[in-house]
CSV table of C-alpha atoms and ligand atoms in Angstrom, one decimal:
chain,number,residue,atom,x,y,z
Q,1,MET,CA,-33.2,22.9,99.1
Q,2,ALA,CA,-29.7,23.6,97.8
Q,3,LYS,CA,-26.3,23.7,99.5
Q,4,PHE,CA,-24.4,27.0,99.2
Q,5,ALA,CA,-20.7,27.7,99.9
Q,6,LEU,CA,-20.3,31.4,100.6
Q,7,ILE,CA,-16.8,32.8,100.4
Q,8,GLY,CA,-16.3,35.8,102.7
Q,9,SER,CA,-18.2,36.7,105.8
Q,10,GLY,CA,-17.9,40.5,105.5
Q,11,LEU,CA,-21.0,42.7,105.6
Q,12,ALA,CA,-22.8,41.1,102.6
Q,13,GLY,CA,-21.6,37.6,103.3
Q,14,GLY,CA,-23.1,37.5,106.8
Q,15,LEU,CA,-26.3,39.0,105.6
Q,16,LEU,CA,-26.7,36.7,102.6
Q,17,ALA,CA,-26.0,33.7,104.8
Q,18,ALA,CA,-29.0,34.8,107.0
Q,19,TYR,CA,-31.2,35.2,103.9
Q,20,LEU,CA,-30.3,31.8,102.5
Q,21,GLY,CA,-30.6,30.2,106.0
Q,22,ARG,CA,-34.1,31.6,106.4
Q,23,ARG,CA,-35.2,29.9,103.2
Q,24,GLY,CA,-33.9,26.6,104.6
Q,25,HIS,CA,-30.8,26.2,102.4
Q,26,GLU,CA,-27.7,24.5,103.7
Q,27,VAL,CA,-25.0,27.2,104.0
Q,28,ASP,CA,-21.3,26.9,104.7
Q,29,LEU,CA,-19.8,30.4,105.2
Q,30,TYR,CA,-15.9,30.6,104.9
Q,31,GLU,CA,-14.0,33.6,106.0
Q,32,ARG,CA,-10.2,34.1,105.8
Q,33,ARG,CA,-10.0,36.3,108.9
Q,34,ALA,CA,-10.5,35.3,112.5
Q,35,ASP,CA,-13.9,35.5,114.2
Q,36,PRO,CA,-14.7,39.3,114.4
Q,37,ARG,CA,-16.0,38.7,117.9
Q,38,GLU,CA,-12.3,38.1,118.8
Q,39,GLY,CA,-11.2,41.4,117.3
Q,40,ASN,CA,-9.2,42.0,114.0
Q,41,ILE,CA,-12.2,42.9,112.0
Q,42,VAL,CA,-11.3,46.2,110.4
Q,43,GLY,CA,-8.0,45.3,108.9
Q,44,GLY,CA,-7.4,48.7,107.1
Q,45,ARG,CA,-11.1,49.2,106.1
Q,46,SER,CA,-13.2,52.1,107.3
Q,47,ILE,CA,-14.1,51.9,111.0
Q,48,ASN,CA,-17.5,53.3,110.5
Q,49,LEU,CA,-19.9,53.6,107.6
Q,50,ALA,CA,-23.0,55.6,106.5
Q,51,ILE,CA,-26.0,53.3,106.2
Q,52,SER,CA,-29.1,54.6,104.4
Q,53,THR,CA,-32.4,53.5,103.1
Q,54,ARG,CA,-31.3,50.6,100.9
Q,55,GLY,CA,-29.1,49.1,103.6
Q,56,ILE,CA,-31.7,49.5,106.3
Q,57,HIS,CA,-34.4,48.0,104.1
Q,58,ALA,CA,-32.2,44.9,103.7
Q,59,LEU,CA,-31.8,44.6,107.5
Q,60,GLU,CA,-35.5,45.1,108.1
Q,61,GLN,CA,-36.4,42.3,105.7
Q,62,ILE,CA,-34.5,39.8,107.8
Q,63,GLY,CA,-35.7,41.4,111.1
Q,64,ILE,CA,-32.4,42.8,112.4
Q,65,ALA,CA,-32.6,46.5,111.6
Q,66,LYS,CA,-33.5,47.5,115.2
Q,67,GLU,CA,-30.7,45.4,116.6
Q,68,ALA,CA,-28.2,46.6,114.1
Q,69,LEU,CA,-29.1,50.3,114.4
Q,70,ARG,CA,-29.2,50.3,118.2
Q,71,HIS,CA,-25.9,52.2,118.5
Q,72,ALA,CA,-26.1,53.9,115.1
Q,73,ILE,CA,-25.9,57.7,115.2
Q,74,PRO,CA,-28.3,59.7,112.9
Q,75,MET,CA,-26.5,62.3,110.7
Q,76,ARG,CA,-29.1,64.9,109.5
Q,77,GLY,CA,-26.9,66.8,107.2
Q,78,ARG,CA,-23.4,67.9,106.1
Q,79,MET,CA,-21.4,70.2,108.4
Q,80,ILE,CA,-19.0,72.0,106.2
Q,81,HIS,CA,-15.8,73.4,107.9
Q,82,ASP,CA,-14.2,76.1,105.8
Q,83,ARG,CA,-10.5,77.1,106.1
Q,84,SER,CA,-11.2,79.7,108.7
Q,85,GLY,CA,-13.0,77.2,110.9
Q,86,ALA,CA,-16.5,78.7,110.2
Q,87,LEU,CA,-19.3,76.1,110.0
Q,88,HIS,CA,-22.1,75.8,107.5
Q,89,PHE,CA,-24.8,73.1,108.0
Q,90,THR,CA,-26.8,71.7,105.0
Q,91,PRO,CA,-29.6,69.2,105.9
Q,92,TYR,CA,-29.7,66.1,103.6
Q,93,ASP,CA,-33.3,66.7,102.9
Q,94,VAL,CA,-36.1,69.2,103.5
Q,95,ASP,CA,-37.7,66.4,105.6
Q,96,PRO,CA,-35.6,66.5,108.9
Q,97,GLN,CA,-36.5,62.9,109.5
Q,98,LYS,CA,-34.5,61.8,106.4
Q,99,CYS,CA,-31.0,61.2,107.7
Q,100,ILE,CA,-28.1,58.8,107.1
Q,101,ASN,CA,-26.7,56.8,110.0
Q,102,SER,CA,-23.1,56.3,111.2
Q,103,ILE,CA,-22.7,52.7,112.1
Q,104,GLY,CA,-19.6,50.7,113.3
Q,105,ARG,CA,-18.3,48.2,110.8
Q,106,ALA,CA,-17.3,45.7,113.4
Q,107,ALA,CA,-20.6,45.8,115.3
Q,108,LEU,CA,-22.6,45.5,112.1
Q,109,ASN,CA,-20.5,42.6,110.8
Q,110,THR,CA,-21.0,40.8,114.1
Q,111,THR,CA,-24.8,41.4,114.0
Q,112,VAL,CA,-25.2,40.0,110.5
Q,113,ILE,CA,-23.0,36.9,111.3
Q,114,GLN,CA,-25.0,36.3,114.5
Q,115,ALA,CA,-28.3,36.6,112.6
Q,116,ALA,CA,-27.0,33.9,110.2
Q,117,GLN,CA,-25.9,31.7,113.0
Q,118,ARG,CA,-29.4,31.6,114.5
Q,119,TYR,CA,-30.3,29.2,111.7
Q,120,PRO,CA,-29.0,25.7,112.5
Q,121,ASN,CA,-28.5,25.1,108.8
Q,122,VAL,CA,-25.8,27.9,108.6
Q,123,ARG,CA,-22.3,27.0,109.6
Q,124,VAL,CA,-19.5,29.6,109.8
Q,125,TYR,CA,-15.8,28.7,109.4
Q,126,PHE,CA,-13.2,31.4,110.2
Q,127,ASP,CA,-9.5,31.3,109.3
Q,128,HIS,CA,-10.4,29.7,106.0
Q,129,ARG,CA,-8.9,31.5,103.0
Q,130,CYS,CA,-10.2,30.6,99.5
Q,131,THR,CA,-7.5,30.1,96.9
Q,132,GLY,CA,-9.7,29.4,94.0
Q,133,VAL,CA,-12.9,27.8,92.7
Q,134,ASP,CA,-13.5,25.1,90.1
Q,135,LEU,CA,-16.6,26.5,88.4
Q,136,ASP,CA,-18.0,23.4,86.8
Q,137,THR,CA,-18.1,21.1,89.8
Q,138,PRO,CA,-18.4,23.6,91.7
Q,139,VAL,CA,-15.9,23.3,94.5
Q,140,ALA,CA,-14.0,26.0,96.5
Q,141,HIS,CA,-10.4,25.4,97.6
Q,142,LEU,CA,-9.5,26.8,100.9
Q,143,GLU,CA,-6.5,27.0,103.2
Q,144,THR,CA,-6.3,27.1,107.0
Q,145,ALA,CA,-3.2,27.5,109.1
Q,146,ASN,CA,-2.3,23.8,108.8
Q,147,ARG,CA,-4.4,22.1,106.1
Q,148,THR,CA,-6.3,22.5,102.8
Q,149,VAL,CA,-10.0,22.1,102.6
Q,150,THR,CA,-12.2,21.4,99.6
Q,151,ALA,CA,-15.8,22.7,99.9
Q,152,THR,CA,-18.4,21.1,97.7
Q,153,ALA,CA,-21.8,22.7,97.2
Q,154,ASP,CA,-24.5,23.1,94.6
Q,155,ALA,CA,-23.4,26.8,94.2
Q,156,VAL,CA,-20.5,28.9,95.4
Q,157,VAL,CA,-21.1,32.5,96.0
Q,158,GLY,CA,-18.2,35.0,96.0
Q,159,VAL,CA,-18.9,37.6,98.7
Q,160,ASP,CA,-15.2,38.1,99.2
Q,161,GLY,CA,-14.9,41.8,98.4
Q,162,ALA,CA,-13.1,43.9,95.9
Q,163,PHE,CA,-10.2,41.6,95.5
Q,164,SER,CA,-12.3,38.5,95.2
Q,165,ALA,CA,-10.7,35.1,94.7
Q,166,VAL,CA,-13.9,33.7,93.3
Q,167,ARG,CA,-14.0,36.4,90.6
Q,168,LYS,CA,-10.4,35.7,89.8
Q,169,SER,CA,-11.3,32.0,89.1
Q,170,MET,CA,-14.2,33.2,86.9
Q,171,GLN,CA,-11.8,35.5,85.0
Q,172,GLY,CA,-9.5,32.5,84.4
Q,173,GLU,CA,-12.2,30.1,83.3
Q,174,ILE,CA,-15.0,32.0,81.5
Q,175,ALA,CA,-14.2,33.0,78.0
Q,176,ASN,CA,-14.8,36.7,77.3
Q,177,PHE,CA,-15.2,37.5,81.0
Q,178,GLN,CA,-15.2,41.3,81.1
Q,179,TYR,CA,-13.1,42.9,83.8
Q,180,ASP,CA,-12.1,46.5,84.5
Q,181,GLU,CA,-10.5,48.0,87.6
Q,182,SER,CA,-9.5,51.6,88.0
Q,183,TYR,CA,-7.7,53.2,90.9
Q,184,LEU,CA,-8.1,56.8,92.0
Q,185,ALA,CA,-5.1,59.0,92.3
Q,186,HIS,CA,-6.3,59.6,95.8
Q,187,GLY,CA,-5.8,57.3,98.8
Q,188,TYR,CA,-7.3,57.5,102.3
Q,189,LYS,CA,-6.1,57.5,105.8
Q,190,GLU,CA,-8.1,57.2,109.0
Q,191,LEU,CA,-7.5,59.5,111.9
Q,192,MET,CA,-9.2,60.0,115.2
Q,193,ILE,CA,-10.9,62.8,117.2
Q,194,PRO,CA,-11.3,61.3,120.7
Q,195,PRO,CA,-14.3,62.1,123.1
Q,196,ALA,CA,-14.1,65.1,125.4
Q,197,PRO,CA,-13.0,64.3,129.0
Q,198,ASP,CA,-16.7,64.0,130.0
Q,199,GLY,CA,-17.3,61.5,127.2
Q,200,SER,CA,-19.3,63.8,125.0
Q,201,TRP,CA,-18.7,64.6,121.3
Q,202,ARG,CA,-16.3,67.5,120.6
Q,203,MET,CA,-18.3,68.6,117.5
Q,204,GLU,CA,-21.9,68.4,116.4
Q,205,LYS,CA,-22.8,64.8,116.9
Q,206,ASN,CA,-25.7,64.5,114.4
Q,207,ALA,CA,-23.8,65.5,111.2
Q,208,LEU,CA,-21.3,64.2,108.7
Q,209,HIS,CA,-18.4,66.7,109.0
Q,210,ILE,CA,-16.6,67.7,105.8
Q,211,TRP,CA,-13.5,69.8,105.3
Q,212,PRO,CA,-13.7,70.3,101.5
Q,213,ARG,CA,-10.5,71.6,99.9
Q,214,LYS,CA,-9.7,72.0,96.3
Q,215,SER,CA,-8.3,68.6,95.3
Q,216,PHE,CA,-8.6,66.8,98.6
Q,217,MET,CA,-10.9,66.6,101.7
Q,218,MET,CA,-11.3,65.2,105.1
Q,219,ILE,CA,-14.6,63.9,106.6
Q,220,ALA,CA,-15.6,62.7,110.1
Q,221,LEU,CA,-18.3,60.4,111.2
Q,222,PRO,CA,-19.5,60.2,114.9
Q,223,ASN,CA,-19.0,57.0,116.9
Q,224,PRO,CA,-21.2,55.9,119.9
Q,225,ASP,CA,-18.3,56.3,122.4
Q,226,GLY,CA,-18.1,60.1,121.8
Q,227,SER,CA,-15.2,59.9,119.3
Q,228,PHE,CA,-15.2,60.7,115.5
Q,229,THR,CA,-13.4,58.7,112.9
Q,230,CYS,CA,-11.9,61.1,110.3
Q,231,THR,CA,-10.9,60.0,106.9
Q,232,LEU,CA,-8.4,62.1,104.9
Q,233,PHE,CA,-8.8,61.6,101.1
Q,234,TRP,CA,-5.6,62.9,99.5
Q,235,GLU,CA,-3.4,62.4,96.4
Q,236,PHE,CA,-0.8,59.6,96.7
Q,237,GLU,CA,1.7,61.6,94.6
Q,238,GLY,CA,2.4,65.2,93.8
Q,239,PRO,CA,4.0,68.3,95.3
Q,240,ARG,CA,1.6,68.2,98.3
Q,241,SER,CA,0.6,64.6,98.9
Q,242,PHE,CA,1.0,61.5,101.1
Q,243,ALA,CA,4.3,60.9,99.3
Q,244,THR,CA,5.8,64.3,100.2
Q,245,THR,CA,4.4,64.5,103.8
Q,246,LYS,CA,7.0,62.5,105.6
Q,247,THR,CA,8.0,64.1,108.9
Q,248,ASP,CA,5.9,65.0,111.9
Q,249,ASP,CA,6.5,68.7,111.1
Q,250,ASP,CA,5.2,68.2,107.6
Q,251,VAL,CA,2.0,66.6,108.9
Q,252,ARG,CA,1.5,69.3,111.6
Q,253,ARG,CA,2.1,72.1,109.1
Q,254,PHE,CA,-0.3,70.6,106.5
Q,255,PHE,CA,-3.1,70.1,109.1
Q,256,GLU,CA,-2.6,73.6,110.7
Q,257,GLU,CA,-2.9,75.2,107.2
Q,258,GLU,CA,-5.8,73.1,105.9
Q,259,PHE,CA,-7.9,72.0,108.9
Q,260,PRO,CA,-7.0,74.4,111.7
Q,261,ASP,CA,-10.2,73.8,113.7
Q,262,ALA,CA,-9.7,70.0,113.6
Q,263,VAL,CA,-6.0,70.0,114.7
Q,264,SER,CA,-6.8,71.1,118.3
Q,265,LEU,CA,-9.2,68.2,118.6
Q,266,MET,CA,-6.7,65.6,117.4
Q,267,PRO,CA,-4.2,64.9,120.1
Q,268,THR,CA,-3.0,61.7,118.5
Q,269,LEU,CA,-2.8,63.1,115.0
Q,270,LEU,CA,0.9,62.5,114.5
Q,271,GLU,CA,0.8,58.9,115.8
Q,272,ASP,CA,-2.3,58.1,113.8
Q,273,PHE,CA,-0.9,59.6,110.6
Q,274,ARG,CA,2.3,57.6,111.1
Q,275,ASP,CA,0.8,54.3,112.2
Q,276,ASN,CA,-2.5,54.0,110.1
Q,277,PRO,CA,-2.2,52.5,106.6
Q,278,THR,CA,-2.9,54.6,103.5
Q,279,GLY,CA,-5.7,52.7,101.7
Q,280,SER,CA,-6.4,52.8,97.9
Q,281,LEU,CA,-9.8,53.5,96.3
Q,282,VAL,CA,-10.8,51.2,93.5
Q,283,THR,CA,-13.7,50.9,91.2
Q,284,ILE,CA,-14.4,47.4,89.7
Q,285,ARG,CA,-16.7,46.5,86.9
Q,286,CYS,CA,-17.1,43.0,85.6
Q,287,ALA,CA,-19.6,40.8,83.7
Q,288,PRO,CA,-21.1,38.3,84.0
Q,289,TRP,CA,-21.7,38.0,87.7
Q,290,PHE,CA,-22.6,34.3,87.5
Q,291,TYR,CA,-21.6,31.0,85.9
Q,292,ARG,CA,-24.6,28.8,85.1
Q,293,GLY,CA,-26.4,27.9,88.3
Q,294,LYS,CA,-23.1,27.2,90.0
Q,295,VAL,CA,-21.2,30.4,90.8
Q,296,CYS,CA,-22.3,33.9,91.6
Q,297,LEU,CA,-20.8,37.2,92.8
Q,298,VAL,CA,-22.4,39.5,95.3
Q,299,GLY,CA,-21.3,42.9,96.8
Q,300,ASP,CA,-17.9,44.5,96.2
Q,301,ALA,CA,-16.8,41.3,94.5
Q,302,ALA,CA,-19.2,42.2,91.7
Q,303,HIS,CA,-19.1,46.0,91.7
Q,304,ALA,CA,-16.8,47.9,94.1
Q,305,VAL,CA,-17.3,51.6,94.0
Q,306,VAL,CA,-15.5,54.6,95.6
Q,307,PRO,CA,-17.0,55.6,98.9
Q,308,PHE,CA,-18.0,59.2,98.1
Q,309,TYR,CA,-21.8,58.5,97.8
Q,310,GLY,CA,-21.7,56.1,100.8
Q,311,GLN,CA,-23.3,53.4,98.7
Q,312,GLY,CA,-20.9,50.3,98.6
Q,313,MET,CA,-22.3,48.5,101.5
Q,314,ASN,CA,-25.9,49.7,100.9
Q,315,ALA,CA,-25.7,48.4,97.3
Q,316,ALA,CA,-24.1,45.1,98.6
Q,317,PHE,CA,-27.0,44.7,101.1
Q,318,GLU,CA,-29.5,45.4,98.3
Q,319,ASP,CA,-27.8,42.6,96.3
Q,320,CYS,CA,-28.8,40.2,99.0
Q,321,VAL,CA,-32.4,41.2,98.9
Q,322,VAL,CA,-32.6,40.9,95.1
Q,323,LEU,CA,-30.8,37.6,95.0
Q,324,ASP,CA,-33.1,36.2,97.7
Q,325,GLU,CA,-36.1,37.4,95.6
Q,326,CYS,CA,-34.7,35.8,92.4
Q,327,LEU,CA,-34.0,32.5,94.1
Q,328,GLN,CA,-37.6,32.5,95.4
Q,329,LYS,CA,-38.9,33.2,91.9
Q,330,PHE,CA,-37.0,30.3,90.3
Q,331,PRO,CA,-36.8,27.7,93.1
Q,332,GLN,CA,-36.0,24.9,90.6
Q,333,ASN,CA,-33.7,26.8,88.3
Q,334,ARG,CA,-30.8,28.5,89.9
Q,335,GLU,CA,-29.3,29.6,86.6
Q,336,SER,CA,-32.4,31.6,85.8
Q,337,ALA,CA,-32.3,33.0,89.3
Q,338,PHE,CA,-28.7,34.1,89.0
Q,339,GLY,CA,-29.4,35.4,85.5
Q,340,GLU,CA,-32.3,37.6,86.7
Q,341,TYR,CA,-30.3,38.8,89.7
Q,342,PHE,CA,-27.5,39.9,87.4
Q,343,HIS,CA,-29.8,41.7,85.0
Q,344,ARG,CA,-31.6,43.5,87.8
Q,345,ARG,CA,-28.5,44.6,89.6
Q,346,LYS,CA,-26.1,45.1,86.8
Q,347,LYS,CA,-27.8,48.3,85.8
Q,348,LEU,CA,-26.7,49.9,89.0
Q,349,ASP,CA,-23.1,49.7,88.0
Q,350,HIS,CA,-23.0,52.4,85.4
Q,351,ALA,CA,-25.8,54.4,86.9
Q,352,LEU,CA,-24.2,54.7,90.3
Q,353,GLU,CA,-20.9,55.6,88.7
Q,354,ALA,CA,-22.6,58.2,86.5
Q,355,ALA,CA,-24.0,59.7,89.6
Q,356,LEU,CA,-20.7,60.0,91.4
Q,357,PRO,CA,-18.9,62.9,89.8
Q,358,GLY,CA,-21.4,65.6,90.9
Q,359,ILE,CA,-23.0,66.2,94.3
Q,360,TYR,CA,-26.5,67.1,93.1
Q,361,LEU,CA,-28.9,67.0,96.0
Q,362,PRO,CA,-32.0,65.6,94.4
Q,363,LEU,CA,-30.0,62.8,92.9
Q,364,TYR,CA,-28.3,62.2,96.2
Q,365,THR,CA,-31.7,62.1,97.9
Q,366,MET,CA,-32.9,59.5,95.4
Q,367,VAL,CA,-29.8,57.4,95.8
Q,368,THR,CA,-29.6,57.6,99.6
Q,369,PHE,CA,-33.2,57.9,100.8
Q,370,THR,CA,-35.1,55.7,98.4
Q,371,ARG,CA,-34.9,52.3,96.8
Q,372,ILE,CA,-35.5,53.6,93.3
Q,373,PRO,CA,-33.1,51.6,91.1
Q,374,TYR,CA,-29.8,53.5,90.6
Q,375,ALA,CA,-30.4,53.6,86.8
Q,376,LYS,CA,-33.8,55.2,87.2
Q,377,ALA,CA,-32.5,57.7,89.7
Q,378,ALA,CA,-29.8,58.8,87.3
Q,379,LYS,CA,-32.3,59.0,84.4
Q,380,ARG,CA,-34.7,61.1,86.5
Q,381,ALA,CA,-31.9,63.4,87.6
Q,382,ARG,CA,-31.1,64.0,83.9
Q,383,VAL,CA,-34.7,64.8,83.2
Q,384,GLN,CA,-34.8,67.1,86.2
Q,385,ASP,CA,-31.6,68.9,85.0
Q,386,LEU,CA,-33.2,69.4,81.6
Q,387,LEU,CA,-36.3,70.8,83.2
Q,388,VAL,CA,-34.3,73.2,85.3
Q,389,TYR,CA,-32.3,74.4,82.4
Q,390,THR,CA,-35.4,74.8,80.1
Q,391,SER,CA,-37.2,76.7,82.9
Q,392,ALA,CA,-34.2,78.9,83.4
Q,393,ILE,CA,-34.1,79.7,79.7
Q,394,ILE,CA,-37.9,80.4,79.6
Q,395,ILE,CA,-37.7,82.7,82.7
Q,396,PHE,CA,-34.8,84.5,81.1
Q,397,ALA,CA,-36.7,85.0,77.8
Q,398,ILE,CA,-39.7,86.3,79.7
Q,399,PHE,CA,-37.5,88.7,81.7
Q,400,ILE,CA,-35.9,90.0,78.5
Q,401,ALA,CA,-39.3,90.3,76.8
Q,402,ALA,CA,-40.6,92.2,79.8
Q,403,ILE,CA,-37.7,94.7,79.7
Q,404,ILE,CA,-38.2,95.2,76.0
Q,405,TRP,CA,-41.9,95.8,76.5
Q,406,PHE,CA,-41.2,98.2,79.4
Q,407,MET,CA,-38.7,100.2,77.3
Q,408,ALA,CA,-41.0,100.3,74.3
Q,409,ARG,CA,-43.7,101.9,76.4
D,501,LIG,C1,-12.9,54.3,103.3
D,501,LIG,C2,-14.2,53.6,102.9
D,501,LIG,C3,-15.4,54.1,103.4
D,501,LIG,C4,-16.6,53.5,103.0
D,501,LIG,N1,-17.7,54.1,103.5
D,501,LIG,C5,-18.9,53.5,103.1
D,501,LIG,C6,-20.1,54.1,103.6
D,501,LIG,O1,-20.2,55.1,104.3
D,501,LIG,N2,-21.3,53.5,103.2
D,501,LIG,C7,-21.3,52.4,102.4
D,501,LIG,O2,-22.4,51.9,102.0
D,501,LIG,N3,-20.2,51.8,101.9
D,501,LIG,C8,-19.0,52.4,102.3
D,501,LIG,N4,-17.8,51.8,101.9
D,501,LIG,C9,-17.9,50.6,101.0
D,501,LIG,C10,-18.1,49.3,101.9
D,501,LIG,O3,-17.0,49.2,102.8
D,501,LIG,C11,-18.1,48.1,100.9
D,501,LIG,O4,-18.9,48.3,99.8
D,501,LIG,C12,-18.6,46.9,101.7
D,501,LIG,O5,-17.7,46.6,102.7
D,501,LIG,C13,-18.8,45.7,100.8
D,501,LIG,O6,-19.2,44.6,101.5
D,501,LIG,P1,-18.8,43.1,101.0
D,501,LIG,O7,-19.3,42.2,102.0
D,501,LIG,O8,-19.1,42.9,99.6
D,501,LIG,O9,-17.2,43.1,101.0
D,501,LIG,P2,-16.2,43.2,102.3
D,501,LIG,O10,-16.9,44.0,103.4
D,501,LIG,O11,-14.9,43.6,101.8
D,501,LIG,O12,-16.1,41.7,102.8
D,501,LIG,C14,-15.4,40.7,102.1
D,501,LIG,C15,-15.1,39.6,103.1
D,501,LIG,O13,-14.5,38.5,102.4
D,501,LIG,C16,-13.3,38.1,103.1
D,501,LIG,N5,-12.4,37.5,102.1
D,501,LIG,C17,-11.7,38.2,101.1
D,501,LIG,N6,-11.0,37.3,100.4
D,501,LIG,C18,-11.2,36.1,100.9
D,501,LIG,C19,-10.8,34.8,100.6
D,501,LIG,N7,-9.9,34.6,99.6
D,501,LIG,N8,-11.2,33.7,101.3
D,501,LIG,C20,-12.1,33.9,102.3
D,501,LIG,N9,-12.6,35.2,102.7
D,501,LIG,C21,-12.1,36.2,102.0
D,501,LIG,C22,-12.8,39.4,103.7
D,501,LIG,O14,-11.9,39.1,104.8
D,501,LIG,C23,-14.1,40.1,104.2
D,501,LIG,O15,-14.5,39.7,105.4
D,501,LIG,C24,-16.6,52.4,102.2
D,501,LIG,C25,-15.4,51.8,101.7
D,501,LIG,C26,-14.2,52.4,102.1
D,501,LIG,C27,-12.9,51.9,101.6
């Protein structure tokens, strides 16, 4: 059995520690933040997330799906709010059982860390920030409030999110390491719709609410306490943007014009808008995701994507399943295991991104409700598109021929 040092006990870090612990590996999990059970988990990230088939499958494989989904709220479709406040519901699938689930980030993070800690061979260290990794040894350098720590292991895994310190070390040390980051012109801000006085939900509970507008949108996901967490995706700069909306009056006017039915449900809108940070949305691509059998990247550290398909965490959880399978397949050769993990998962990078620009339901269904590899899903969607266009042309040709035949008679 090997010794792993995992950097980052976010969603994927906790889950991966559980997978490795189950196989009997020694695991030291280092997290820069405080223990999430003592609060301070979210730190500017989304409060709740949509978990779908890939993510649930990963939780099932380690036996914690029921526990994790206990308080999750099924969302059976999109509830579109137009400017007049009229509602239009579109189910996610013809099968009403197919839904995505709104789940709290903090609760899910706690569940995966606790699952890891059930294995006596897994140890978790909070308030340990990784400052860099020596790839060849490998060792991870960490800082606590009052000392520096050197973590030695057979392998170091960077599960430390989009701004990964482990990846940064790989960039510095691996010749020809490919790296690309791109930021959207849009940022996001979280706002709140509190529960009704009797504790119930003020809008349809089992739906993902969307206020689509031309170049921006707001969404809202339900929480178990009767509230909704809204996320406004809006341009950072421009004539109407985060940058130009400064005063309470600006904010109130913008919301009354664009989201009139939501404003009346948001008593803390002005405080939330003022106090909550404006986050940025980044896509990160890099290669390779491993260095020999010594260092490996998992989750956002390897492939951060924008959240519009609700796949970042789902893909990160799927990484854990695949890495576990690869380590099983090559128990004596970690380099081969890391290599196979990389090749199997890397394909998702381009495919998922290719899937993002359009909201095409069958593709959405494949991405969200199946475990078909992202690359295959994107390919199938292209074939489907081709079939649809070809059929449309044939039907049109038959229609024209029928008219000509009818007129000729
Ligand atoms: C607004 C928004 C909405 C989203 N909605 C969804 C959704 O609905 N569905 C979905 O699937 N995905 C969603 N995502 C994406 C999802 O949040 C990420 O893909 C997911 O959190 C990735 O998990 P991770 O464990 O790889 O990284 P993270 O969750 O970012 O965890 C990384 C961990 O590493 C720690 N860390 C970082 N640096 C260091 C260091 N130097 N030393 C030690 N520890 C460190 C961090 O503190 C953190 O705990 C959303 C993202 C955003 C921004």
